[in-house]
mmCIF file of C-alpha atoms in Angstrom:
data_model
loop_
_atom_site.group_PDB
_atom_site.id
_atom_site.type_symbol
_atom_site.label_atom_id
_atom_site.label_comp_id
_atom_site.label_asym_id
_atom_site.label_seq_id
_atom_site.Cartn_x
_atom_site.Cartn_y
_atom_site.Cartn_z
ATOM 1 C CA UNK K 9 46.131 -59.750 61.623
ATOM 2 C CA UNK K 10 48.756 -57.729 59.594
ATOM 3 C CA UNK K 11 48.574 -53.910 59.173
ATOM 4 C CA UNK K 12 47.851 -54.030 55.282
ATOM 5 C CA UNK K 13 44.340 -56.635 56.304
ATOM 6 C CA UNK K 14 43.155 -53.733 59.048
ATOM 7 C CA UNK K 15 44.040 -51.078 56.274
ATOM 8 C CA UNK K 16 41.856 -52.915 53.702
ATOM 9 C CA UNK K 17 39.070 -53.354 56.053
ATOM 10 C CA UNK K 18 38.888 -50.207 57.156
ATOM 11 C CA UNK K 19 39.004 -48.592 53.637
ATOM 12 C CA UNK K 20 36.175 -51.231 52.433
ATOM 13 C CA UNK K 21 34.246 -50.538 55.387
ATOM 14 C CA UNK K 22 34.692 -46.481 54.634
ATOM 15 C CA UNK K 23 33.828 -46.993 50.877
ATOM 16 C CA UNK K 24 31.162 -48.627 51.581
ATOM 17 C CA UNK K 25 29.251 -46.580 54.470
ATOM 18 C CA UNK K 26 30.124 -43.307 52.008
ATOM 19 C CA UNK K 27 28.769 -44.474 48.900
ATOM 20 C CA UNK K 28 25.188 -45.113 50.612
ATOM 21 C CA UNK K 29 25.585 -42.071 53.025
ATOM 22 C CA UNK K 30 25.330 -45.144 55.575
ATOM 23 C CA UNK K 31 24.750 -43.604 59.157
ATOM 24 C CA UNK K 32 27.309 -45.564 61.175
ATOM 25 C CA UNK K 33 26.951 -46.971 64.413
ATOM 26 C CA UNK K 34 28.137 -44.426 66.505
ATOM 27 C CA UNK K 35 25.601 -41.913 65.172
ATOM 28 C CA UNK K 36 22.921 -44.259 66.269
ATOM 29 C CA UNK K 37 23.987 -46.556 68.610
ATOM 30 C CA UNK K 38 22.883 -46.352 72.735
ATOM 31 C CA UNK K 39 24.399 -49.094 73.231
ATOM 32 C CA UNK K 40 28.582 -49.870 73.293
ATOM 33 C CA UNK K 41 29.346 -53.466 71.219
ATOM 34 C CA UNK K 42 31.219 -56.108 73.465
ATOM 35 C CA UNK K 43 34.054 -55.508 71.429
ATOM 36 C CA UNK K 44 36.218 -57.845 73.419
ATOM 37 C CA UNK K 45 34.116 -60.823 72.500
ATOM 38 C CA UNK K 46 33.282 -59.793 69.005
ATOM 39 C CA UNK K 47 34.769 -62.728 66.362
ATOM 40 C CA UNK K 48 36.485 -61.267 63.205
ATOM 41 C CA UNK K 49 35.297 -62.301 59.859
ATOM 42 C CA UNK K 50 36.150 -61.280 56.742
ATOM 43 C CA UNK K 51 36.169 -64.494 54.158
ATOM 44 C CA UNK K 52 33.019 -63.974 53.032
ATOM 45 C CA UNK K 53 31.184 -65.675 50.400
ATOM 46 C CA UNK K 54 27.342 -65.407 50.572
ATOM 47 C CA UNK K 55 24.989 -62.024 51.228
ATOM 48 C CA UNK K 56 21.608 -62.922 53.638
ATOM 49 C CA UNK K 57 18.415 -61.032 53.353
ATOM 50 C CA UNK K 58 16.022 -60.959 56.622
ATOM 51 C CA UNK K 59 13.038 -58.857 57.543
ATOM 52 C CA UNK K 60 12.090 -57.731 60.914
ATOM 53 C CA UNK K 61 8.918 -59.857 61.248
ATOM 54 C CA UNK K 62 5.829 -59.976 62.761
ATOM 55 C CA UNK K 63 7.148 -57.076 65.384
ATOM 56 C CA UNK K 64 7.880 -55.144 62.093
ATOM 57 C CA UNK K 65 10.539 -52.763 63.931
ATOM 58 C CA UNK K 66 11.454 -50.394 61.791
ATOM 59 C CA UNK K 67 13.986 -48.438 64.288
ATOM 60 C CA UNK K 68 17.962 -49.446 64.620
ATOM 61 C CA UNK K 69 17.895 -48.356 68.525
ATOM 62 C CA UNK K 70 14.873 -50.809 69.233
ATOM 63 C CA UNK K 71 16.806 -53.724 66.928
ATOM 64 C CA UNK K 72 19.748 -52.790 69.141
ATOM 65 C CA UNK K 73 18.102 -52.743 72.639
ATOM 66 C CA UNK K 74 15.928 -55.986 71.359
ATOM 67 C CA UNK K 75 19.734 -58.364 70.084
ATOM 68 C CA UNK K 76 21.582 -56.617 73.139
ATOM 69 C CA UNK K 77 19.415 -56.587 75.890
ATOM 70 C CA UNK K 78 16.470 -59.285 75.257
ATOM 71 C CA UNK K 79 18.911 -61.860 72.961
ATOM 72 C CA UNK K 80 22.039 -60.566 74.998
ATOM 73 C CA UNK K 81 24.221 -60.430 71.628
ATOM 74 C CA UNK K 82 27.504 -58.792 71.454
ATOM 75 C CA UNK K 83 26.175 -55.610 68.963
ATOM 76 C CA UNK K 84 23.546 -55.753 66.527
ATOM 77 C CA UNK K 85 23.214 -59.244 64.795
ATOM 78 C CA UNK K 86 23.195 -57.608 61.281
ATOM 79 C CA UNK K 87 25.780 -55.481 59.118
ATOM 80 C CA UNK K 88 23.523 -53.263 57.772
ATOM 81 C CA UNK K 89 20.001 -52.115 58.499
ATOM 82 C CA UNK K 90 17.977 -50.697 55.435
ATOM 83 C CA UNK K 91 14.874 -48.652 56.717
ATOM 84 C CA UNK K 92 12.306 -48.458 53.736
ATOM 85 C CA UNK K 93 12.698 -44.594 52.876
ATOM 86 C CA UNK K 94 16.382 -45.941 51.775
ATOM 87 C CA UNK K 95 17.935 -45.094 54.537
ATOM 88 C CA UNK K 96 21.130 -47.769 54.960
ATOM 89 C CA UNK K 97 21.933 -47.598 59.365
ATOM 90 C CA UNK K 98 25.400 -49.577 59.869
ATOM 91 C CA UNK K 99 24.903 -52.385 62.392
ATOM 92 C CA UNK K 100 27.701 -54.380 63.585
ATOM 93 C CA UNK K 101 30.609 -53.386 61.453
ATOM 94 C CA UNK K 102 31.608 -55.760 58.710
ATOM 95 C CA UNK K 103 34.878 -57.337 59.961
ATOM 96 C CA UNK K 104 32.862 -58.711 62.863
ATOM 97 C CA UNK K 105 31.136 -62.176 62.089
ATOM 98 C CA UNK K 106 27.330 -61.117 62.436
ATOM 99 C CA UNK K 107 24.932 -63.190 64.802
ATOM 100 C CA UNK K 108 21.650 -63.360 61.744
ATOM 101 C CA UNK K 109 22.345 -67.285 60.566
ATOM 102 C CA UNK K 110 21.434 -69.628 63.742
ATOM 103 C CA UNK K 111 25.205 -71.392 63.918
ATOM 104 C CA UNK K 112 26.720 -70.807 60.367
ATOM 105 C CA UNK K 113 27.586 -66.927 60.406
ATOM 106 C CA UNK K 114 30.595 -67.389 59.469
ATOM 107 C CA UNK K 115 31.435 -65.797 55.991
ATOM 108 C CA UNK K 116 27.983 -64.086 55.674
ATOM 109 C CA UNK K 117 27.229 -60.568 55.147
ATOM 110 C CA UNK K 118 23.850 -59.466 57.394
ATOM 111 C CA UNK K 119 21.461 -57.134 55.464
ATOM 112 C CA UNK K 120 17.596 -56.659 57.117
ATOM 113 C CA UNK K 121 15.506 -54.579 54.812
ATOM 114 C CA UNK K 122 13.433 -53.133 58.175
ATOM 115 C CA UNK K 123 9.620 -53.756 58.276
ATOM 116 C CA UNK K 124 7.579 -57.255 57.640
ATOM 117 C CA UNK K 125 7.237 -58.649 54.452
ATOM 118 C CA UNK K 126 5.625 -61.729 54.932
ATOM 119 C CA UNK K 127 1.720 -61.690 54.335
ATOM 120 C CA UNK K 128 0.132 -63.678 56.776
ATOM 121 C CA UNK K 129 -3.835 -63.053 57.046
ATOM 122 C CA UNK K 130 -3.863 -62.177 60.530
ATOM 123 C CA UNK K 131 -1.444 -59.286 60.896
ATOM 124 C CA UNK K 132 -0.729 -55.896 58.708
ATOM 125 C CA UNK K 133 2.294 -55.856 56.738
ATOM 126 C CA UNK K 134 4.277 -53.711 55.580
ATOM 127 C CA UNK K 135 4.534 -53.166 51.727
ATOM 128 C CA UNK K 136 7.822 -53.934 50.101
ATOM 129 C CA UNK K 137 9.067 -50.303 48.233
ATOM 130 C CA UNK K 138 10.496 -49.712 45.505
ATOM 131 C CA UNK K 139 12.778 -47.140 47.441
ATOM 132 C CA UNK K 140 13.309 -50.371 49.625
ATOM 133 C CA UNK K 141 14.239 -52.810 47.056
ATOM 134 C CA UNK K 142 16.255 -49.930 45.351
ATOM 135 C CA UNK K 143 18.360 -49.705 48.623
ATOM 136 C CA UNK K 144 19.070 -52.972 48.663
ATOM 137 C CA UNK K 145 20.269 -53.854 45.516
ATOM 138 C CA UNK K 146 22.560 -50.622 45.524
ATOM 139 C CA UNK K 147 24.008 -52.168 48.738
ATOM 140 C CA UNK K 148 24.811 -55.713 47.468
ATOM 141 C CA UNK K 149 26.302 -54.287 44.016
ATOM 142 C CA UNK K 150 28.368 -52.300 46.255
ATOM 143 C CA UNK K 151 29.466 -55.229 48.778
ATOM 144 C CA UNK K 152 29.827 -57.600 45.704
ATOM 145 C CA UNK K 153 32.084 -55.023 44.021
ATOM 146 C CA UNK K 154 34.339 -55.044 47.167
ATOM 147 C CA UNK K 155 34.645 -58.407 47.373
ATOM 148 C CA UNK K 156 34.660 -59.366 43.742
ATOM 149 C CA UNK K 157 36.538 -62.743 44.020
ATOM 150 C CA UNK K 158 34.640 -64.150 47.348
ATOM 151 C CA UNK K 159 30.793 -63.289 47.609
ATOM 152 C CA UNK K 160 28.947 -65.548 45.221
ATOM 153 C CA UNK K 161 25.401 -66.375 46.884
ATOM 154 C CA UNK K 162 22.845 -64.215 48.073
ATOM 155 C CA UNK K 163 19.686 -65.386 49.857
ATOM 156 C CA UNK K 164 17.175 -65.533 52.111
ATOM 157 C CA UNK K 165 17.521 -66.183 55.503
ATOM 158 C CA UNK K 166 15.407 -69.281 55.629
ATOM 159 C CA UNK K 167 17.459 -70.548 52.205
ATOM 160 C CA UNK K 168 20.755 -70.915 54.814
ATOM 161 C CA UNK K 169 18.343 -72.745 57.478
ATOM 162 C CA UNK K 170 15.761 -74.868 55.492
ATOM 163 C CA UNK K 171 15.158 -77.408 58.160
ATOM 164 C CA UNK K 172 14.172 -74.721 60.894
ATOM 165 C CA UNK K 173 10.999 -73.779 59.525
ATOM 166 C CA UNK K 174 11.726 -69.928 58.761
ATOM 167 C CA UNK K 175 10.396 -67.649 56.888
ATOM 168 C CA UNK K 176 12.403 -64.780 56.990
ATOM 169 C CA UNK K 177 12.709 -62.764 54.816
ATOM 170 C CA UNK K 178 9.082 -63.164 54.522
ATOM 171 C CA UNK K 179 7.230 -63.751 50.962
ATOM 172 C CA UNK K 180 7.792 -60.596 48.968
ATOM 173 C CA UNK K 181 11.267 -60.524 49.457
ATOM 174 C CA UNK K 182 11.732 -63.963 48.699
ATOM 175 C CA UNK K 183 9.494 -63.528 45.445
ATOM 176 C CA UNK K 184 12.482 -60.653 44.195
ATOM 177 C CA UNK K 185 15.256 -62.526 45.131
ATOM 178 C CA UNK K 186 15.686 -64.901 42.003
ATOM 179 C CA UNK K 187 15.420 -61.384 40.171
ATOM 180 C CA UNK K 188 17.880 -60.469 42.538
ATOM 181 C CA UNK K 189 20.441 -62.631 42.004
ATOM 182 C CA UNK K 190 19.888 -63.151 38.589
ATOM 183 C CA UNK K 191 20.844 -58.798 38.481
ATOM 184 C CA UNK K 192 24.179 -59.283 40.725
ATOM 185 C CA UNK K 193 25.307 -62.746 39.476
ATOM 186 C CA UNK K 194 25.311 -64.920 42.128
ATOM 187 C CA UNK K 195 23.849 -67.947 43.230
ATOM 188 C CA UNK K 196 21.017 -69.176 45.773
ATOM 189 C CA UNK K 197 22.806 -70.629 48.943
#
């Protein structure tokens, strides 16, 4: 990797986390990344949407001690956590290749909107906020205007997986995300 591709990184990485008033992963982290055996990634070409689920965590230290300790990931699976005040927590940092798409991570941005969106009758979900949604789509105009020539599909988790039976991001994020893409140009996966 050349000087000027770590230079751009960093700077879209920076740009990024300022414009949101992300809280990076040092300010939140327990946890170190095995940096050694993190891949780089950087050709990326789609943005994924998951939820947290039926657990419904809705804190980046127990996402962290849940991928690092119980899944035994190298960092946090995801790019960038999005707690439903708005709040936008930087997971693994984007140059990394993210561990949120079962086999086929490469070239995908990570984004979990925290909290569980998919209404099942026997559990209490979480409502999908406006402040939520808001967050989100800031984020992706922001990612899509750093990498204007290369991301051009934006989905749902289970859209890159539709064989495995997912249903992340759960129901009402999947019924915004035609709106969604439709508002940031791309395409579904």
């Amino acid at each position: 990797m050349t000087l000027i591709n770590v230079n751009l990184e960093t700077f879209i990485r920076t740009t990024i986390n300022q414009k949101h008033n992300v809280i990076e992963r040092h300010k939140w982290g327990t946890k170190t990344p095995v940096a050694n055996k993190l891949v780089k990634d950087w050709n990326f070409d789609s943005i994924v949407l998951h939820h947290s689920g039926n657990d419904g965590k809705t804190d980046p230290v127990e996402i962290e001690q849940y991928h690092m300790t119980k899944k035994g990931w190298d960092d946090v699976g995801y790019h960038y956590l999005i707690h439903s005040n708005g709040t936008i927590y930087e997971g693994r940092k984007i140059f990394h290749k993210g561990s949120h798409v079962a086999g086929a991570n490469t070239g995908k941005i990570g984004i979990l909107l925290m909290g569980d969106f998919d209404e099942q009758w026997w559990d209490v979900d979480d409502n999908l906020s406006k402040t939520h949604l808001a967050a989100t789509n800031r984020l992706i105009a922001t990612i899509k205007s750093q990498f204007p020539h290369s991301i051009r599909k934006l989905g749902g988790h289970k859209e890159y997986l539709p064989n495995k039976g997912y249903s992340c991001p759960g129901n009402q994020v999947m019924d915004k995300i035609n709106e969604m893409r439709k508002k940031h140009g791309l395409s579904k996966p």
